[in-house]
Coordinates of C-alpha atoms and ligand atoms in Angstrom, one line a residue:
M1107 CA 34.6 -5.5 40.0
S1108 CA 34.1 -4.7 36.3
L1109 CA 35.4 -2.0 33.9
L1110 CA 33.4 -0.1 31.4
V1111 CA 35.4 1.7 28.7
V1112 CA 34.0 4.3 26.3
G1113 CA 35.9 6.1 23.6
S1114 CA 36.9 6.1 20.0
L1115 CA 37.6 3.1 17.8
A1116 CA 39.5 4.3 14.9
L1117 CA 41.4 3.6 11.7
D1118 CA 44.6 5.7 11.9
N1119 CA 47.0 6.9 9.2
I1120 CA 50.3 7.5 11.0
E1121 CA 53.6 8.9 9.8
T1122 CA 56.7 8.8 11.9
P1123 CA 60.4 9.3 10.9
F1124 CA 60.6 5.4 11.0
G1125 CA 57.7 4.5 8.7
S1126 CA 54.0 4.9 8.1
V1127 CA 50.8 2.9 8.2
T1128 CA 47.3 3.5 6.8
N1129 CA 44.0 2.3 8.3
A1130 CA 45.8 0.9 11.3
L1131 CA 43.6 -0.1 14.3
G1132 CA 43.5 2.8 16.8
G1133 CA 41.2 4.9 18.9
S1134 CA 41.2 5.7 22.6
A1135 CA 38.8 2.8 23.6
T1136 CA 40.9 0.3 21.6
Y1137 CA 44.1 1.2 23.4
I1138 CA 42.5 1.6 26.9
S1139 CA 40.7 -1.8 26.6
T1140 CA 43.8 -3.6 25.2
A1141 CA 46.1 -2.3 28.0
A1142 CA 43.5 -2.9 30.7
S1143 CA 42.9 -6.5 29.5
Y1144 CA 46.2 -7.5 31.1
F1145 CA 44.7 -6.7 34.6
A1146 CA 40.9 -6.3 34.5
K1147 CA 38.1 -8.7 33.8
P1148 CA 35.5 -8.2 32.4
I1149 CA 36.0 -5.2 30.2
R1150 CA 32.9 -3.8 28.6
L1151 CA 33.4 -1.6 25.6
V1152 CA 31.0 1.1 24.4
G1153 CA 31.7 2.8 21.1
V1154 CA 30.7 3.0 17.4
V1155 CA 32.3 1.9 14.2
G1156 CA 31.3 1.8 10.5
G1157 CA 30.8 -1.1 8.1
D1158 CA 34.5 -0.7 7.1
F1159 CA 35.8 -1.7 10.5
P1160 CA 37.8 -4.8 9.9
A1161 CA 36.7 -8.2 11.1
G1162 CA 40.3 -8.8 12.3
A1163 CA 40.0 -5.8 14.6
I1164 CA 36.8 -7.3 16.2
S1165 CA 38.5 -10.6 16.7
F1166 CA 41.6 -8.9 18.1
L1167 CA 39.5 -7.2 20.8
E1168 CA 37.5 -10.4 21.5
G1169 CA 40.8 -12.2 21.8
K1170 CA 41.7 -9.8 24.6
G1171 CA 38.5 -10.7 26.4
V1172 CA 36.7 -7.4 25.6
D1173 CA 32.9 -7.7 25.8
L1174 CA 31.6 -6.0 22.6
E1175 CA 27.9 -6.0 23.3
G1176 CA 28.1 -2.2 23.7
L1177 CA 29.8 -1.7 20.3
Q1178 CA 27.4 -0.2 17.7
I1179 CA 28.2 -1.2 14.1
I1180 CA 26.6 1.2 11.6
K1181 CA 26.9 -0.8 8.4
E1182 CA 26.3 2.1 6.0
G1183 CA 28.7 4.4 7.9
K1184 CA 32.4 5.0 8.0
T1185 CA 34.6 4.4 11.1
F1186 CA 36.3 7.4 12.8
H1187 CA 39.4 8.2 10.8
W1188 CA 42.4 10.1 12.2
S1189 CA 45.8 10.9 10.9
G1190 CA 48.9 12.1 12.7
R1191 CA 52.5 12.9 11.8
Y1192 CA 55.4 12.8 14.2
H1193 CA 58.8 14.5 13.6
Y1194 CA 62.1 13.6 15.3
D1195 CA 60.8 15.1 18.6
L1196 CA 58.2 12.4 19.2
N1197 CA 56.7 14.4 22.0
S1198 CA 54.7 16.5 19.6
R1199 CA 52.6 15.6 16.6
D1200 CA 50.6 17.3 13.9
T1201 CA 47.1 16.1 13.4
L1202 CA 46.7 15.9 9.6
F1203 CA 42.9 15.2 9.7
T1204 CA 40.1 14.1 12.0
E1205 CA 37.1 12.6 10.3
L1206 CA 34.4 12.0 13.0
N1207 CA 32.2 9.9 10.6
V1208 CA 29.9 7.6 12.6
F1209 CA 31.0 9.5 15.8
E1210 CA 29.1 12.6 14.6
Q1211 CA 25.8 10.9 15.4
F1212 CA 27.0 8.7 18.2
D1213 CA 24.6 8.3 21.1
P1214 CA 26.1 5.9 23.6
K1215 CA 23.6 3.3 24.7
I1216 CA 24.7 1.3 27.7
P1217 CA 23.4 -2.3 27.7
E1218 CA 21.4 -3.2 30.8
R1219 CA 24.1 -5.6 32.1
Y1220 CA 26.8 -2.9 31.9
R1221 CA 24.9 -0.4 34.1
K1222 CA 26.3 -1.8 37.4
S1223 CA 30.0 -1.5 36.2
T1224 CA 32.1 -0.5 39.2
C1225 CA 34.9 1.3 37.2
V1226 CA 34.4 3.5 34.3
C1227 CA 37.1 4.8 32.0
L1228 CA 35.9 7.8 29.9
G1229 CA 38.3 7.8 26.9
N1230 CA 38.9 10.9 24.9
I1231 CA 35.6 11.8 23.2
D1232 CA 33.2 14.7 23.3
P1233 CA 32.6 15.6 27.0
V1234 CA 28.8 15.6 26.3
L1235 CA 29.0 12.0 25.4
Q1236 CA 31.2 11.2 28.3
R1237 CA 28.4 12.6 30.6
R1238 CA 25.7 10.7 28.7
V1239 CA 27.5 7.5 29.6
L1240 CA 27.8 8.4 33.2
D1241 CA 24.1 9.2 33.4
Q1242 CA 23.4 5.6 32.6
I1243 CA 25.7 4.0 35.2
E1244 CA 24.5 3.2 38.7
S1245 CA 26.9 4.8 41.3
P1246 CA 30.3 3.7 40.0
W1247 CA 33.1 3.3 42.5
L1248 CA 35.7 4.9 40.3
V1249 CA 35.5 7.2 37.2
V1250 CA 38.7 8.0 35.3
C1251 CA 38.5 10.5 32.5
D1252 CA 40.9 11.4 29.7
T1253 CA 40.6 14.5 27.4
M1254 CA 42.6 16.5 24.9
N1255 CA 43.1 20.0 23.6
Y1256 CA 40.4 19.4 20.9
W1257 CA 37.8 19.4 23.7
I1258 CA 39.5 21.8 26.1
E1259 CA 39.4 24.5 23.3
G1260 CA 36.2 23.4 21.5
K1261 CA 33.9 22.4 24.4
N1262 CA 35.3 24.0 27.5
A1263 CA 32.1 24.6 29.4
E1264 CA 30.9 21.0 28.6
L1265 CA 34.2 19.6 29.7
R1266 CA 34.0 21.6 33.0
E1267 CA 30.6 20.0 33.6
T1268 CA 32.0 16.5 33.1
L1269 CA 34.9 17.2 35.4
R1270 CA 32.5 17.8 38.2
Q1271 CA 31.3 14.2 37.9
I1272 CA 34.6 12.3 37.8
H1273 CA 37.2 11.1 40.3
I1274 CA 40.5 11.1 38.3
L1275 CA 41.5 13.2 35.3
I1276 CA 44.4 12.1 33.1
L1277 CA 45.8 14.7 30.7
N1278 CA 49.2 15.7 29.3
D1279 CA 51.3 18.7 30.4
S1280 CA 50.3 21.1 27.5
E1281 CA 46.6 20.2 28.1
A1282 CA 46.9 20.8 31.8
R1283 CA 48.4 24.3 31.1
L1284 CA 45.7 25.0 28.6
L1285 CA 42.8 23.9 30.9
S1286 CA 44.1 25.7 34.0
K1287 CA 45.7 28.7 32.2
E1288 CA 48.6 28.1 34.6
P1289 CA 52.2 27.4 33.4
N1290 CA 53.4 25.6 36.5
L1291 CA 52.3 22.0 36.6
I1292 CA 51.9 21.7 40.4
K1293 CA 49.7 24.8 40.4
A1294 CA 47.9 23.6 37.2
G1295 CA 47.1 20.3 39.0
R1296 CA 45.7 22.2 42.0
A1297 CA 43.6 24.4 39.8
I1298 CA 42.2 21.4 37.9
R1299 CA 41.5 19.5 41.2
A1300 CA 39.4 22.5 42.2
M1301 CA 37.3 21.9 39.1
G1302 CA 36.2 18.5 40.4
P1303 CA 38.5 15.5 40.2
R1304 CA 40.1 14.6 43.5
I1305 CA 43.1 13.2 41.7
V1306 CA 44.9 14.6 38.6
I1307 CA 47.6 12.8 36.6
I1308 CA 49.7 14.9 34.3
K1309 CA 51.7 13.0 31.6
K1310 CA 54.9 14.5 30.4
G1311 CA 55.6 12.4 27.3
E1312 CA 59.0 10.9 27.5
H1313 CA 59.6 12.6 30.8
G1314 CA 57.3 10.6 33.0
A1315 CA 54.1 11.6 34.8
L1316 CA 53.0 13.5 37.9
L1317 CA 50.3 12.2 40.2
L1318 CA 48.6 14.9 42.3
A1319 CA 46.2 14.2 45.1
D1320 CA 45.4 15.7 48.5
Q1321 CA 48.9 16.1 50.0
L1322 CA 50.5 13.8 47.5
V1323 CA 52.9 14.8 44.7
F1324 CA 54.4 11.6 43.1
S1325 CA 56.7 12.0 40.2
A1326 CA 56.9 8.8 38.1
P1327 CA 60.0 8.3 36.0
A1328 CA 59.9 7.7 32.3
Y1329 CA 61.3 4.4 31.0
P1330 CA 64.5 5.3 29.0
M1331 CA 63.4 3.9 25.7
E1332 CA 65.9 3.4 22.9
N1333 CA 63.4 2.2 20.3
I1334 CA 60.3 4.4 20.2
F1335 CA 58.6 3.6 16.9
D1336 CA 55.1 5.1 17.2
P1337 CA 53.9 7.1 20.2
T1338 CA 50.2 6.9 19.1
G1339 CA 48.1 5.6 21.8
A1340 CA 50.7 5.9 24.6
G1341 CA 48.4 8.2 26.6
D1342 CA 45.3 5.9 26.3
T1343 CA 47.4 2.9 27.0
F1344 CA 48.7 4.6 30.2
A1345 CA 45.0 5.2 31.2
G1346 CA 44.1 1.6 30.5
G1347 CA 47.0 0.1 32.5
F1348 CA 46.3 2.6 35.3
I1349 CA 42.6 1.9 35.7
G1350 CA 43.0 -1.8 34.9
W1351 CA 45.3 -2.1 37.9
L1352 CA 42.9 -0.2 40.2
E1353 CA 40.0 -2.4 39.0
R1354 CA 42.1 -5.6 39.7
T1355 CA 43.1 -4.5 43.2
G1356 CA 40.0 -2.4 44.3
D1357 CA 42.4 -0.2 46.2
I1358 CA 42.9 3.6 45.7
S1359 CA 45.3 4.2 48.6
E1360 CA 48.1 6.5 47.8
E1361 CA 50.6 3.6 47.6
N1362 CA 48.4 1.7 45.2
L1363 CA 47.7 4.8 43.0
K1364 CA 51.5 5.1 42.6
R1365 CA 51.7 1.5 41.6
A1366 CA 48.9 2.0 39.1
V1367 CA 50.8 5.0 37.6
I1368 CA 53.9 2.7 37.1
Y1369 CA 51.8 0.0 35.6
G1370 CA 50.2 2.6 33.2
S1371 CA 53.7 3.8 32.3
T1372 CA 54.9 0.1 31.8
L1373 CA 52.1 -0.7 29.4
A1374 CA 52.7 2.6 27.5
S1375 CA 56.4 1.8 27.1
F1376 CA 55.4 -1.5 25.3
C1377 CA 52.9 0.4 23.2
V1378 CA 55.4 2.8 21.6
E1379 CA 57.8 0.0 20.5
K1380 CA 55.6 -0.9 17.5
F1381 CA 52.9 0.6 15.3
S1382 CA 49.3 0.6 16.3
V1383 CA 48.4 -1.9 19.0
D1384 CA 51.1 -4.4 17.9
G1385 CA 53.3 -3.6 20.9
L1386 CA 50.4 -4.6 23.2
A1387 CA 49.2 -7.7 21.3
D1388 CA 51.1 -10.5 23.0
L1389 CA 52.6 -9.4 26.3
T1390 CA 53.0 -11.9 29.1
Y1391 CA 52.4 -11.0 32.8
L1392 CA 56.1 -11.8 33.4
Q1393 CA 57.2 -9.2 30.8
I1394 CA 55.0 -6.6 32.5
Q1395 CA 56.3 -7.5 35.9
D1396 CA 59.9 -7.3 34.8
R1397 CA 59.5 -3.9 33.3
F1398 CA 57.5 -2.7 36.3
R1399 CA 60.6 -3.7 38.5
E1400 CA 62.9 -1.9 36.1
F1401 CA 60.9 1.2 36.7
R1402 CA 61.5 0.9 40.4
E1403 CA 65.2 0.6 40.0
L1404 CA 65.3 3.7 37.8
S1405 CA 64.8 6.1 40.7
R1406 CA 65.9 4.1 43.7
F1407 CA 68.9 5.5 45.5
E1408 CA 70.5 5.0 48.9
E1409 CA 70.7 7.8 51.5
G1410 CA 74.5 7.3 51.9
Ligands
LIG2800 P1 46.9 9.2 22.2 O1 48.2 9.0 21.3 O2 47.0 8.4 23.4 O3 46.6 10.6 22.4 O4 45.7 8.6 21.3 C1 45.8 8.4 19.9 C2 44.4 7.8 19.5 O5 43.4 8.8 19.7 C3 44.4 7.6 18.0 O6 44.3 6.2 17.8 C4 43.3 8.3 17.4 O7 42.4 7.5 16.6 C5 42.5 8.8 18.6 N1 42.0 10.2 18.5 C6 42.6 11.3 17.9 N2 41.9 12.4 18.0 C7 40.7 12.0 18.6 C8 39.5 12.7 18.9 N3 39.3 14.0 18.6 N4 38.5 12.0 19.5 C9 38.7 10.7 19.8 N5 39.8 10.0 19.5 C10 40.8 10.6 18.9

């Protein structure tokens, strides 16, 4: 098994009620790969950065075992730059700016030895680019896709085309409502499944996640966090933990999909405890297992 990740690599400016950072390492592919690195090997990254992308960020990813042959470095260009501000309700944020920079001209080229990747995680980028990646992969076993309101509103028809080619879509509750034009999340999930993906996961911020498949509705609890520092990347980290676990186990039975959702939530809970990728930098397998078990205890109860 092997995992190919495509998405943004970014320098983020983030403001939360607890502090701020500038030019912090971010981007969907960064969070997905870092989270998945705790389960999956090898991870192959496809993306683009400018000459300003710090050498420290490259060595961070390499240190996580991420294969960077698919990373294009445009020396004369600038890295994708995004800025967000959170208020006390950390479930919602304002995007202050999105500078696509080198992403504007990005044409994903999949290195020859990546083409037989079994699992593909299409991070949140232009749905046209997501499809261009898929066109270069030979019959992947599992394709998981993330998206956001920016593309649901801006490239709806292109996104619909991408949805026809994937197995699992991960999106948050407001995005699910926007895409399906349906306020109820169960009905929204059903409507989105009719667009292509067999499985839909709807994230509800600090309220957990819903996994929807054929006859299955699984409601994953949220970890009751006392110290949320920076929610940036939680969604991508969830996706990375989720697909990383599926890659490691090669099993998409209902029970294992539920486990993958809890592993995704576990990794996301570590992510939000610190700025940027710091919360994911040095986890041990034991820490991950302990928190996974805490998740199980959260909603276990006896019949009486
Ligand atoms: P999340 O909090 O999981 O939604 O992801 C946050 C990350 O997404 C940040 O590190 C941003 O750099 C990146 N990001 C924000 N907007 C976009 C966009 N339009 N395309 C690709 N990546 C983005």
